[in-house]
mmCIF file with all atom_site columns, C-alpha atoms in Angstrom:
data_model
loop_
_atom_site.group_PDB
_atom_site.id
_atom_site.type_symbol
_atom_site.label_atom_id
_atom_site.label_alt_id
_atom_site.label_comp_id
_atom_site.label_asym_id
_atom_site.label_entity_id
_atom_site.label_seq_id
_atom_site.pdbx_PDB_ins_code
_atom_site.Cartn_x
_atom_site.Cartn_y
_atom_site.Cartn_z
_atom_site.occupancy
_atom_site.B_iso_or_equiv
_atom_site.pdbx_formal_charge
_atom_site.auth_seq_id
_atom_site.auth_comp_id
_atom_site.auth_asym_id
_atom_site.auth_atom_id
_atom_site.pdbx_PDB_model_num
ATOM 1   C CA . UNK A 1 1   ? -12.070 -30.914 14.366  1.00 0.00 ? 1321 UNK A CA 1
ATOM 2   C CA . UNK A 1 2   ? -13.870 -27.748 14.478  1.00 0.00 ? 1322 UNK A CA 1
ATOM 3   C CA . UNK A 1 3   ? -13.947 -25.752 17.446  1.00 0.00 ? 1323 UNK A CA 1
ATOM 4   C CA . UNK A 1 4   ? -16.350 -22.443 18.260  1.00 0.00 ? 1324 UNK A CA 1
ATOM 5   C CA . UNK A 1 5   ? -16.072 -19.690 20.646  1.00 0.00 ? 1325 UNK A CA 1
ATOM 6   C CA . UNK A 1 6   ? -18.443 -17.028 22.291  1.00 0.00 ? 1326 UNK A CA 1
ATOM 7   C CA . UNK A 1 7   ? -19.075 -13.869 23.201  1.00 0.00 ? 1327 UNK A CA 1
ATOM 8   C CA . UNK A 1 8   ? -21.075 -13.634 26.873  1.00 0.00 ? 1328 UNK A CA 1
ATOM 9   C CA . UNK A 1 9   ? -23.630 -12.534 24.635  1.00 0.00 ? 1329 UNK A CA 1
ATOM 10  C CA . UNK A 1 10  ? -24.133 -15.844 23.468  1.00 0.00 ? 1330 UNK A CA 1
ATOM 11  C CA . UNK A 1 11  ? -23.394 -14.075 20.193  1.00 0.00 ? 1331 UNK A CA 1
ATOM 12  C CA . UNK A 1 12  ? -19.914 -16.444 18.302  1.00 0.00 ? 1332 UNK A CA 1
ATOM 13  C CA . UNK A 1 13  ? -16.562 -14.778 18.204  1.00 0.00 ? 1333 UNK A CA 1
ATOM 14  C CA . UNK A 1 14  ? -14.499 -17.474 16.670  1.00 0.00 ? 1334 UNK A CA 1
ATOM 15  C CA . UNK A 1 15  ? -15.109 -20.713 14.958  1.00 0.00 ? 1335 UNK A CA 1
ATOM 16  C CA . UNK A 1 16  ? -11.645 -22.690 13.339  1.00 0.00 ? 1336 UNK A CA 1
ATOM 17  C CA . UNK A 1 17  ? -11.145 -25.857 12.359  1.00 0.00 ? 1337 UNK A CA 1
ATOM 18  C CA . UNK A 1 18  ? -7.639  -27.914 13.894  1.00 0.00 ? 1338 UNK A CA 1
ATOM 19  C CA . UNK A 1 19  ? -6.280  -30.982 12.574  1.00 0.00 ? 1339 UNK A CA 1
ATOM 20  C CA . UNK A 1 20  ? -3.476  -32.585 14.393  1.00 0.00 ? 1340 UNK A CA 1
ATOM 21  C CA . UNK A 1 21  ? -2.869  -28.730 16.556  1.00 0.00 ? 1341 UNK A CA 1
ATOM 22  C CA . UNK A 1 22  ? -2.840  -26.864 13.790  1.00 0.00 ? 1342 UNK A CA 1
ATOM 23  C CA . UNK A 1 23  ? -5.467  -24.682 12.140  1.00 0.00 ? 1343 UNK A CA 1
ATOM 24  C CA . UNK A 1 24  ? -6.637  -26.661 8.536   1.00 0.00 ? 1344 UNK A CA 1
ATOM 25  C CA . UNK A 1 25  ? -9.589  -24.799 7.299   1.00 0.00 ? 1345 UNK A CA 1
ATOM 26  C CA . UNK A 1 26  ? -11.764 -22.030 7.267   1.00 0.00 ? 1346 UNK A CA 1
ATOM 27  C CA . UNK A 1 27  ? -10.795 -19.618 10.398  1.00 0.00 ? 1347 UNK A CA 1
ATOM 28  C CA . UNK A 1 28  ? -13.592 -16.905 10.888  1.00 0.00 ? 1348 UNK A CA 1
ATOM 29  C CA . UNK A 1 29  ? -13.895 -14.599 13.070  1.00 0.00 ? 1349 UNK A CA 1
ATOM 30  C CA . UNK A 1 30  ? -16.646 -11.804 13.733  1.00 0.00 ? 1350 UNK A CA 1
ATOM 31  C CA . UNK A 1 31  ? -18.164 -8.533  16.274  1.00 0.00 ? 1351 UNK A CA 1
ATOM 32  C CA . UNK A 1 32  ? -19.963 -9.026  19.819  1.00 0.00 ? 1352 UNK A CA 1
ATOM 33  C CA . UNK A 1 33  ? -22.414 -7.753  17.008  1.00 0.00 ? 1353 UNK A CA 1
ATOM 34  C CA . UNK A 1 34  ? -22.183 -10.629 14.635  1.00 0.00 ? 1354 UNK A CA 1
ATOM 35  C CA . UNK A 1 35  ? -20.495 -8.778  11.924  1.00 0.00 ? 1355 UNK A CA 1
ATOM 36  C CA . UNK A 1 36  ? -17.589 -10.855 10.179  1.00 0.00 ? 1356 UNK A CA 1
ATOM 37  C CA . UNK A 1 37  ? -13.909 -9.608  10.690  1.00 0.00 ? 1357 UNK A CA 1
ATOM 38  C CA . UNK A 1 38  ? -11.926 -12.237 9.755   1.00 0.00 ? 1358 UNK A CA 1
ATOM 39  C CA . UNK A 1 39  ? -12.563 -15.234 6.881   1.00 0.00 ? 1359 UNK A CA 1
ATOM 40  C CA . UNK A 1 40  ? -9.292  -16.885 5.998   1.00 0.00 ? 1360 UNK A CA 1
ATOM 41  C CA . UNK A 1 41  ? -8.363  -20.219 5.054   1.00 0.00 ? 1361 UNK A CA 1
ATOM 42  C CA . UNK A 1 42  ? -5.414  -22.501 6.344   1.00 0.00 ? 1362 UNK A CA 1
ATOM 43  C CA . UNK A 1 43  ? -3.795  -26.090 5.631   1.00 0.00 ? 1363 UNK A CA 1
ATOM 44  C CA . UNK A 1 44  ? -1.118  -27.399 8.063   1.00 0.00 ? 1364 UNK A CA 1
ATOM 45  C CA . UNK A 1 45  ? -1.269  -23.886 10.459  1.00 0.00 ? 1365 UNK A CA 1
ATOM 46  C CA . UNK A 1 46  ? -0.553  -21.822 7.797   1.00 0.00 ? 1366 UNK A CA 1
ATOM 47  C CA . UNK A 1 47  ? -2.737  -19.395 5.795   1.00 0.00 ? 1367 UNK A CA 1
ATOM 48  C CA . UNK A 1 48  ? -3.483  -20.942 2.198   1.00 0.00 ? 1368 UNK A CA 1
ATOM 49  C CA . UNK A 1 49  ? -5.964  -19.239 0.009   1.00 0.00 ? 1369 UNK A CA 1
ATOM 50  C CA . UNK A 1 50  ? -8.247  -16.748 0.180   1.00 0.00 ? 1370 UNK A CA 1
ATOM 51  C CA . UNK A 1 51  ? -7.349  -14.222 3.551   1.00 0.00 ? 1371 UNK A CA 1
ATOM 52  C CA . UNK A 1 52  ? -10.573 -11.526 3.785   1.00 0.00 ? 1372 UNK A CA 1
ATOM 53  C CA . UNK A 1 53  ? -10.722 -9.264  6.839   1.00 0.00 ? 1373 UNK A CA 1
ATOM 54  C CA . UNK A 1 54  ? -13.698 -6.559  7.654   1.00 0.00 ? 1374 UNK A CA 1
ATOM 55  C CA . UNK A 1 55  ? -14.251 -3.703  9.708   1.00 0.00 ? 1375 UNK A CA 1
ATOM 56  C CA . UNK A 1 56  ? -16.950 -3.818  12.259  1.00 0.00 ? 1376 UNK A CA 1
ATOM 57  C CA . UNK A 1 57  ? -19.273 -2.598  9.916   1.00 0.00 ? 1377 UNK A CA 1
ATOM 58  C CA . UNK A 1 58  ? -18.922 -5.798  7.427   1.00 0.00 ? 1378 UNK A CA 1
ATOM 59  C CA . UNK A 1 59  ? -17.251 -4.017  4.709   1.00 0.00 ? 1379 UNK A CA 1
ATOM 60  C CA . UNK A 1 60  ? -14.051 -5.382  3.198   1.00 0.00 ? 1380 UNK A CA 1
ATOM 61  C CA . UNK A 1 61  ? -10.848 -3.697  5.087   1.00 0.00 ? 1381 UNK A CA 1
ATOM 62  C CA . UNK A 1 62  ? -8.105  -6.203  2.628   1.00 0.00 ? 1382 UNK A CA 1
ATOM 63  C CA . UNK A 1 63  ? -8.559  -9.038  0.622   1.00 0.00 ? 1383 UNK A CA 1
ATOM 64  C CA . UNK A 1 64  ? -5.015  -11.031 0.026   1.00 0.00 ? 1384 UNK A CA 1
ATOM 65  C CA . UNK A 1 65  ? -4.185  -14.623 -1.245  1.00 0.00 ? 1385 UNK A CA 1
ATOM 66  C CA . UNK A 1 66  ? -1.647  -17.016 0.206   1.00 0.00 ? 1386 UNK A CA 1
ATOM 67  C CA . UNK A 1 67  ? 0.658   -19.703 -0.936  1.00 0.00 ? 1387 UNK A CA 1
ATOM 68  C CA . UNK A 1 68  ? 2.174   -22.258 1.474   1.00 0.00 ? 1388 UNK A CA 1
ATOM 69  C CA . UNK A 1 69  ? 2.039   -19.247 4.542   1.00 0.00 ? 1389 UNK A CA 1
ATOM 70  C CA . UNK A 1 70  ? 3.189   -16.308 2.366   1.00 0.00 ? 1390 UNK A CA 1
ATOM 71  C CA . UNK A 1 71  ? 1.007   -13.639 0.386   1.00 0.00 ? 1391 UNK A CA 1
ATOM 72  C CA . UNK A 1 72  ? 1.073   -14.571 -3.222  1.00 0.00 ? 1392 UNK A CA 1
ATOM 73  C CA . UNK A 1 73  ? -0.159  -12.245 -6.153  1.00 0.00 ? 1393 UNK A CA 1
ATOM 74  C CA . UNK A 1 74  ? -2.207  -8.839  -5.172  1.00 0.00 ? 1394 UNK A CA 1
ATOM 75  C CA . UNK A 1 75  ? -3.175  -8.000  -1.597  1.00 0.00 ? 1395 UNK A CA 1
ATOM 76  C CA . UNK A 1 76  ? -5.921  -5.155  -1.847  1.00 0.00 ? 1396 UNK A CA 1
ATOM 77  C CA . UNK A 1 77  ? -6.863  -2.902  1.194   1.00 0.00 ? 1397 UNK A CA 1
ATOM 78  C CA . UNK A 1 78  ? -9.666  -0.695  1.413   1.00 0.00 ? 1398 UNK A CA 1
ATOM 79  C CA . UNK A 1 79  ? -11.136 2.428   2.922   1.00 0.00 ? 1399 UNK A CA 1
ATOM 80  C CA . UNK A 1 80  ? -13.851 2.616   5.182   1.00 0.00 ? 1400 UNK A CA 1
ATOM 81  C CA . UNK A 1 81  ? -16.052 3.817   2.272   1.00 0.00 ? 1401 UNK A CA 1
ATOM 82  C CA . UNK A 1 82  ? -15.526 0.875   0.026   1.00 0.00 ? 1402 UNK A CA 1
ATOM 83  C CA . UNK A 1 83  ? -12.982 2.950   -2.250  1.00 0.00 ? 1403 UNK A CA 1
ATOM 84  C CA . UNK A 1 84  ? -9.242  1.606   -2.564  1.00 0.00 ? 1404 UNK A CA 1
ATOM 85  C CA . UNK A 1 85  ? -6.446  2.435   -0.794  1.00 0.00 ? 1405 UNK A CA 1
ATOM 86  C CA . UNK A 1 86  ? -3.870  0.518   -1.772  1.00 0.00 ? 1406 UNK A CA 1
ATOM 87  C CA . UNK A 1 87  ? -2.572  -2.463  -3.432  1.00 0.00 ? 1407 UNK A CA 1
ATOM 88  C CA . UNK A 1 88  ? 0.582   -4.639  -3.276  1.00 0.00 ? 1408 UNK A CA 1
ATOM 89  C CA . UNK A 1 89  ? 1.505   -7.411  -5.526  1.00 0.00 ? 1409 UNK A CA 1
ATOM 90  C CA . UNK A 1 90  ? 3.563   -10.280 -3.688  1.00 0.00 ? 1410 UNK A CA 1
ATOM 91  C CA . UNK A 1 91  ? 5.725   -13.163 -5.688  1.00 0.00 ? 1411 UNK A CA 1
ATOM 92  C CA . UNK A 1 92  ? 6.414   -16.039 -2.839  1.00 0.00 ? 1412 UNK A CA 1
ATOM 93  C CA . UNK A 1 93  ? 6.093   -13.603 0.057   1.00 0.00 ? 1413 UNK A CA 1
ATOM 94  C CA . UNK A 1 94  ? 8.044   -10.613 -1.225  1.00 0.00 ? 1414 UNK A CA 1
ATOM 95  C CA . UNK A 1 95  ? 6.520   -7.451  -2.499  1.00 0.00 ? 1415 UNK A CA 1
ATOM 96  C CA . UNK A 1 96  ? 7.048   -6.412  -5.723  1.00 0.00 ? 1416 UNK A CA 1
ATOM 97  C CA . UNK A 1 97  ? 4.787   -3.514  -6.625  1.00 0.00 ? 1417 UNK A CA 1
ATOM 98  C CA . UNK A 1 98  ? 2.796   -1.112  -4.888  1.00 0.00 ? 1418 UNK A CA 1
ATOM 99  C CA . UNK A 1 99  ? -0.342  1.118   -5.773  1.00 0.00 ? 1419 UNK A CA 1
ATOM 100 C CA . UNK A 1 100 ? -1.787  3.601   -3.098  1.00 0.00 ? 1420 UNK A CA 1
ATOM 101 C CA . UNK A 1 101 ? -4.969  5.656   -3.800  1.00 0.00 ? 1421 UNK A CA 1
ATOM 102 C CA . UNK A 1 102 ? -6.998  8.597   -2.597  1.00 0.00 ? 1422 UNK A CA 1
ATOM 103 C CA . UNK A 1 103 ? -10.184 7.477   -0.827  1.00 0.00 ? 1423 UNK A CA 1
ATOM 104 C CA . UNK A 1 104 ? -12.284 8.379   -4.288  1.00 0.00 ? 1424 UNK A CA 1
ATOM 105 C CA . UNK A 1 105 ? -10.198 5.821   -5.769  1.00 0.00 ? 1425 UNK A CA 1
ATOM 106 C CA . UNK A 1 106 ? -7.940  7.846   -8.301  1.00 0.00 ? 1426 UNK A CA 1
ATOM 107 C CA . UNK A 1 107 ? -4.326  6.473   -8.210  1.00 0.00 ? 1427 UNK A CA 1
ATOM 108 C CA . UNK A 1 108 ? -1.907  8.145   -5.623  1.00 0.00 ? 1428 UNK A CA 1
ATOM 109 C CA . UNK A 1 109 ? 1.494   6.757   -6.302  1.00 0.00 ? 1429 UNK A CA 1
ATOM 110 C CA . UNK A 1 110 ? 3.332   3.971   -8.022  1.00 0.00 ? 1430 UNK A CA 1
ATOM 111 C CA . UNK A 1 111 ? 6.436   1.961   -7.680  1.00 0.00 ? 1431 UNK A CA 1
ATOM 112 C CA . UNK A 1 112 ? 8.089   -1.144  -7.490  1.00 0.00 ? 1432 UNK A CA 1
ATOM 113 C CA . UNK A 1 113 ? 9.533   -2.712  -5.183  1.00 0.00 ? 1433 UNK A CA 1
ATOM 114 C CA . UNK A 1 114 ? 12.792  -5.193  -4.297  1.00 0.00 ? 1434 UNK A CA 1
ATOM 115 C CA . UNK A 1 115 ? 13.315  -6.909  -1.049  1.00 0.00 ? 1435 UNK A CA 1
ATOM 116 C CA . UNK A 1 116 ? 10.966  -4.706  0.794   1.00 0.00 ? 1436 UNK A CA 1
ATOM 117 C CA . UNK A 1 117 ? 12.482  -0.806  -0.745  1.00 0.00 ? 1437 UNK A CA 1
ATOM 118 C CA . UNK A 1 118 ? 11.076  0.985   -3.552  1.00 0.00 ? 1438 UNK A CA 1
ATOM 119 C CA . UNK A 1 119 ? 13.142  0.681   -7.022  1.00 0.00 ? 1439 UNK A CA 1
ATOM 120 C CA . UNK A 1 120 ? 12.927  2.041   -10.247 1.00 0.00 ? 1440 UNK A CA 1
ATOM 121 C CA . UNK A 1 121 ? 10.319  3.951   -11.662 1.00 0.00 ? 1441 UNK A CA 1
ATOM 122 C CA . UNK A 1 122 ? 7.767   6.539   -9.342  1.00 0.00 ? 1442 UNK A CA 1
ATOM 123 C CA . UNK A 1 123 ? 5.338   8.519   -10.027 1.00 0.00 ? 1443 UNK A CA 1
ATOM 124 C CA . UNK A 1 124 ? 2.977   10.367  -7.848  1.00 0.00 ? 1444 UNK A CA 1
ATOM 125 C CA . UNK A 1 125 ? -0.531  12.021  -8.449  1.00 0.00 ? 1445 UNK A CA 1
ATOM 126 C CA . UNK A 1 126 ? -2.772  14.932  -7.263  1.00 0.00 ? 1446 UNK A CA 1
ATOM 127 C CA . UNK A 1 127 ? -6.054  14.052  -6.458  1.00 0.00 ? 1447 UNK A CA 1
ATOM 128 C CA . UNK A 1 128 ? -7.214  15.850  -9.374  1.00 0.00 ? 1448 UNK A CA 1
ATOM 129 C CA . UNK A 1 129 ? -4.856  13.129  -11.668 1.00 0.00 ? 1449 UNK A CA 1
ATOM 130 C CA . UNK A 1 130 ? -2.275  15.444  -12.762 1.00 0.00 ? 1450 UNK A CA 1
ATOM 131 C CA . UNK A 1 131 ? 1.217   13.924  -12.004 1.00 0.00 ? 1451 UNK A CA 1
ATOM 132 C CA . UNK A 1 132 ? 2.897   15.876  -8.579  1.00 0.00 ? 1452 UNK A CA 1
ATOM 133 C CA . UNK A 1 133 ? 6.145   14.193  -8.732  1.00 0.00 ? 1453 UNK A CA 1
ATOM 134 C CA . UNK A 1 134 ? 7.861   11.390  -10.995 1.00 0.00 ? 1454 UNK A CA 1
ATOM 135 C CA . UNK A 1 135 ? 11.652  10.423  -10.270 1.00 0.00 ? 1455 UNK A CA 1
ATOM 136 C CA . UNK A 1 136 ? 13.784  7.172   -9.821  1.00 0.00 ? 1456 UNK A CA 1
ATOM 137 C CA . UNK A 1 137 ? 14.207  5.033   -6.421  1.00 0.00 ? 1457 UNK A CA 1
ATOM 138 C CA . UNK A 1 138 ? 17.484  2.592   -5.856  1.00 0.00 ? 1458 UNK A CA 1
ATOM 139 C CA . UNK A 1 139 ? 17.243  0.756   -2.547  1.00 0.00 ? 1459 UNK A CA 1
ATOM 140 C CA . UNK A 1 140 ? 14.403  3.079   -1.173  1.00 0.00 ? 1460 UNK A CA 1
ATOM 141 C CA . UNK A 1 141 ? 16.585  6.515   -1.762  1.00 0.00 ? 1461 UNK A CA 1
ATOM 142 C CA . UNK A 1 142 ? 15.664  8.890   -4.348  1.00 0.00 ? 1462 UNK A CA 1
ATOM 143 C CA . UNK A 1 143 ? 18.179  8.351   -7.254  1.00 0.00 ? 1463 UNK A CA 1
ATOM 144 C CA . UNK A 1 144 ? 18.598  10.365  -10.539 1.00 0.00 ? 1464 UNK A CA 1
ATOM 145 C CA . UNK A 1 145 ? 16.507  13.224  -12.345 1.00 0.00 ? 1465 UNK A CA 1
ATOM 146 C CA . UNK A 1 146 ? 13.229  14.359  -10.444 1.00 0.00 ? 1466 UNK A CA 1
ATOM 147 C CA . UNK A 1 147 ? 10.442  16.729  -11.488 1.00 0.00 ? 1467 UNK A CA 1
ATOM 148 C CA . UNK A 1 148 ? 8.092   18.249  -9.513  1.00 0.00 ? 1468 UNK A CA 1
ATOM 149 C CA . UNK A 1 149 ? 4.994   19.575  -10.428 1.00 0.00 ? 1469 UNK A CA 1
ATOM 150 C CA . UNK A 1 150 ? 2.226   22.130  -9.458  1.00 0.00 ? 1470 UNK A CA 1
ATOM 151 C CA . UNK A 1 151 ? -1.480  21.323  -9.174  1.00 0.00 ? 1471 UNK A CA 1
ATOM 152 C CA . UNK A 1 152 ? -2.065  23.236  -12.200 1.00 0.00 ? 1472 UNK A CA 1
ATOM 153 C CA . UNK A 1 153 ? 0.338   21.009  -14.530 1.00 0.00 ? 1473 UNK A CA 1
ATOM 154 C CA . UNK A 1 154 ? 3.114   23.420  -14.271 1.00 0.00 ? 1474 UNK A CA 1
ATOM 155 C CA . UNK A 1 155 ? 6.284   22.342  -13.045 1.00 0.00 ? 1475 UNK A CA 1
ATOM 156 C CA . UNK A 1 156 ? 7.585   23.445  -9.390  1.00 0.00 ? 1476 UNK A CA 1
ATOM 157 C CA . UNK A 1 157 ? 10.868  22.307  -9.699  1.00 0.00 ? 1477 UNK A CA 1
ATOM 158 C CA . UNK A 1 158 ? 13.613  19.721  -10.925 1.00 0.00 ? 1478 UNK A CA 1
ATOM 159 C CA . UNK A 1 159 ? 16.903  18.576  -10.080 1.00 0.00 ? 1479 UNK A CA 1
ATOM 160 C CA . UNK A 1 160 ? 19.266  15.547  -9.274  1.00 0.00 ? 1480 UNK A CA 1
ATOM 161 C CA . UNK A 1 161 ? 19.185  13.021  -6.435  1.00 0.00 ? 1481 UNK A CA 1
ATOM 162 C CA . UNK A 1 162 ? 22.091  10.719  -5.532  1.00 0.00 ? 1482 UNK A CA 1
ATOM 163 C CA . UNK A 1 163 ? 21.642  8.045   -2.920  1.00 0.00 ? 1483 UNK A CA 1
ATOM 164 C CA . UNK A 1 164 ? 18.376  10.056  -1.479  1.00 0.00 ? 1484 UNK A CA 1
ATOM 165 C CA . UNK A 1 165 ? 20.650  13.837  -1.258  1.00 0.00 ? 1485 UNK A CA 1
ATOM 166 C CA . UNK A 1 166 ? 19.557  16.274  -3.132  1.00 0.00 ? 1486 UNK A CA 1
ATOM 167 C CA . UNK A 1 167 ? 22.871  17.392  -5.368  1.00 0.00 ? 1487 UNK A CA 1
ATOM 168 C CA . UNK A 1 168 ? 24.533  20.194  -8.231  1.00 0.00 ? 1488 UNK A CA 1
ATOM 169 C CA . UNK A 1 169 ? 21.887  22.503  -10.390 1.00 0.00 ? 1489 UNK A CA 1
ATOM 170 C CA . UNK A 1 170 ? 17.829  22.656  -8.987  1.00 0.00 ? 1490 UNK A CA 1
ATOM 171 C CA . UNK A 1 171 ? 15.886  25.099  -11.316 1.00 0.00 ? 1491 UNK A CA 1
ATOM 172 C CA . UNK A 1 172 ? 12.459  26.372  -9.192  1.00 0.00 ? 1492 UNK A CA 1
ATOM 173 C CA . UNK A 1 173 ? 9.128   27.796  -11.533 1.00 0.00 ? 1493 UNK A CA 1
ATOM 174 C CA . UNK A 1 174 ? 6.308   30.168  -10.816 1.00 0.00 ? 1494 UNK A CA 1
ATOM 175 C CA . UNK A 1 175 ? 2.800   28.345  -10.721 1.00 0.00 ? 1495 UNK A CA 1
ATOM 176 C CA . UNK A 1 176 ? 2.577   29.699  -14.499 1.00 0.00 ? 1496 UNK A CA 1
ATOM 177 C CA . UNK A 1 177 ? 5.297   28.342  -15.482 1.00 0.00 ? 1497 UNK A CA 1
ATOM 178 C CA . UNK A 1 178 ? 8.141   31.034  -15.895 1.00 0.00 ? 1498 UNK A CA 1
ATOM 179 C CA . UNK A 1 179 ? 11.609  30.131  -14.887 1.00 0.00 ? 1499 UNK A CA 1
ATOM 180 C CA . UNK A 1 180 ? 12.021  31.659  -10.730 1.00 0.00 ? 1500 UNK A CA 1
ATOM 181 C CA . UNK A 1 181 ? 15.583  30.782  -9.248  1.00 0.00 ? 1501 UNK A CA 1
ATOM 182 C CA . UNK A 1 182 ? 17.667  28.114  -9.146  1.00 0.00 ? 1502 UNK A CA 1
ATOM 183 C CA . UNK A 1 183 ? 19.415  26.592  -6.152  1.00 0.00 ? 1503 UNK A CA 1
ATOM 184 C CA . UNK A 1 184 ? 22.989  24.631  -5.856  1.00 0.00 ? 1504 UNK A CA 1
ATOM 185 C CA . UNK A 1 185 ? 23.516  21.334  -3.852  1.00 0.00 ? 1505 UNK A CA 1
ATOM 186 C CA . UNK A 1 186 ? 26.856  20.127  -2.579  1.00 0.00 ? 1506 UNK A CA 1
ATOM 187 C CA . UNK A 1 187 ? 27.697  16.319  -3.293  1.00 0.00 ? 1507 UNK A CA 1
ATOM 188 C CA . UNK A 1 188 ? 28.521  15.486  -0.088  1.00 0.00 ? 1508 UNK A CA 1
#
């Protein structure tokens, strides 16, 4: 059955609904104020459906969706002002991309993502959109040929990663552009 609870103020603070001890339902939860922090759903004690939760003020803090207890497709979280600041996409409970964001909503970074460590593919932004860094990940570790860039477009410098390390030739630029130094890595 349903069952509610109170603040002192009279003012609710939980109401769930329980069939045979476990919650099956809407679960919601909210502020000594009244504000909502929590509206998520559950069948058989685990979360199934739509999962919502606020800050105090009532705006949306993440909105995810679950299948049989694990997140399932995108989970989106939010800053305080409403703008995003990240996003994960789940398949049965693992994650499998991820998006983060500056809080006026212009992308941050992007990668995937295998049993819990970024792989492949990354890319990473300025605020003002122009790319900062792009490389390869394998198993969380920086892998491969990386470029770095300055705000301006330029690029800062380049080089090779193996299993996170930076290794051999790295070739370093001037904000305008023009060739500076370059810099030798041991492999091990």
């Amino acid at each position: 059955g349903s069952w509610y609870w109170y603040y002192d103020n009279n003012q609710m603070k939980e109401e769930a609904s329980y069939e045979n001890g476990k919650l099956n339902g809407q679960n919601k939860e909210y502020t000594r104020d009244g504000v909502m922090t929590l509206n998520a759903s559950y069948k058989d004690g685990k979360t199934e459906g739509g999962y919502y939760s606020y800050y105090s003020t009532g705006q949306l803090e993440e909105h995810s969706t679950y299948k049989n207890g694990e997140r399932n497709g995108e989970a989106k979280v939010y800053f305080r002002n409403g703008s995003r600041k990240y996003s994960v996409m789940y398949k049965d409970g693992e994650k499998t991309h991820y998006k983060a964001y500056f809080n006026n909503d212009s992308l941050y970074e992007v990668y995937a993502m295998k049993d819990g460590n970024a792989v492949g593919d990354y890319i990473c932004y300025y605020n003002n959109g122009r790319v900062q860094s792009k490389g390869k990940y394998t198993d969380d570790k920086a892998d491969g040929p990386w470029v770095y860039y300055y705000r301006n477009g330029n690029k800062k410098y380049e080089g090779t990663y193996v299993n996170g390390k930076a290794v051999g030739v790295w070739n370093y630029y001037h904000t305008n552009g023009a060739f500076e130094h370059k810099e030798e890595y041991d492999e091990d």
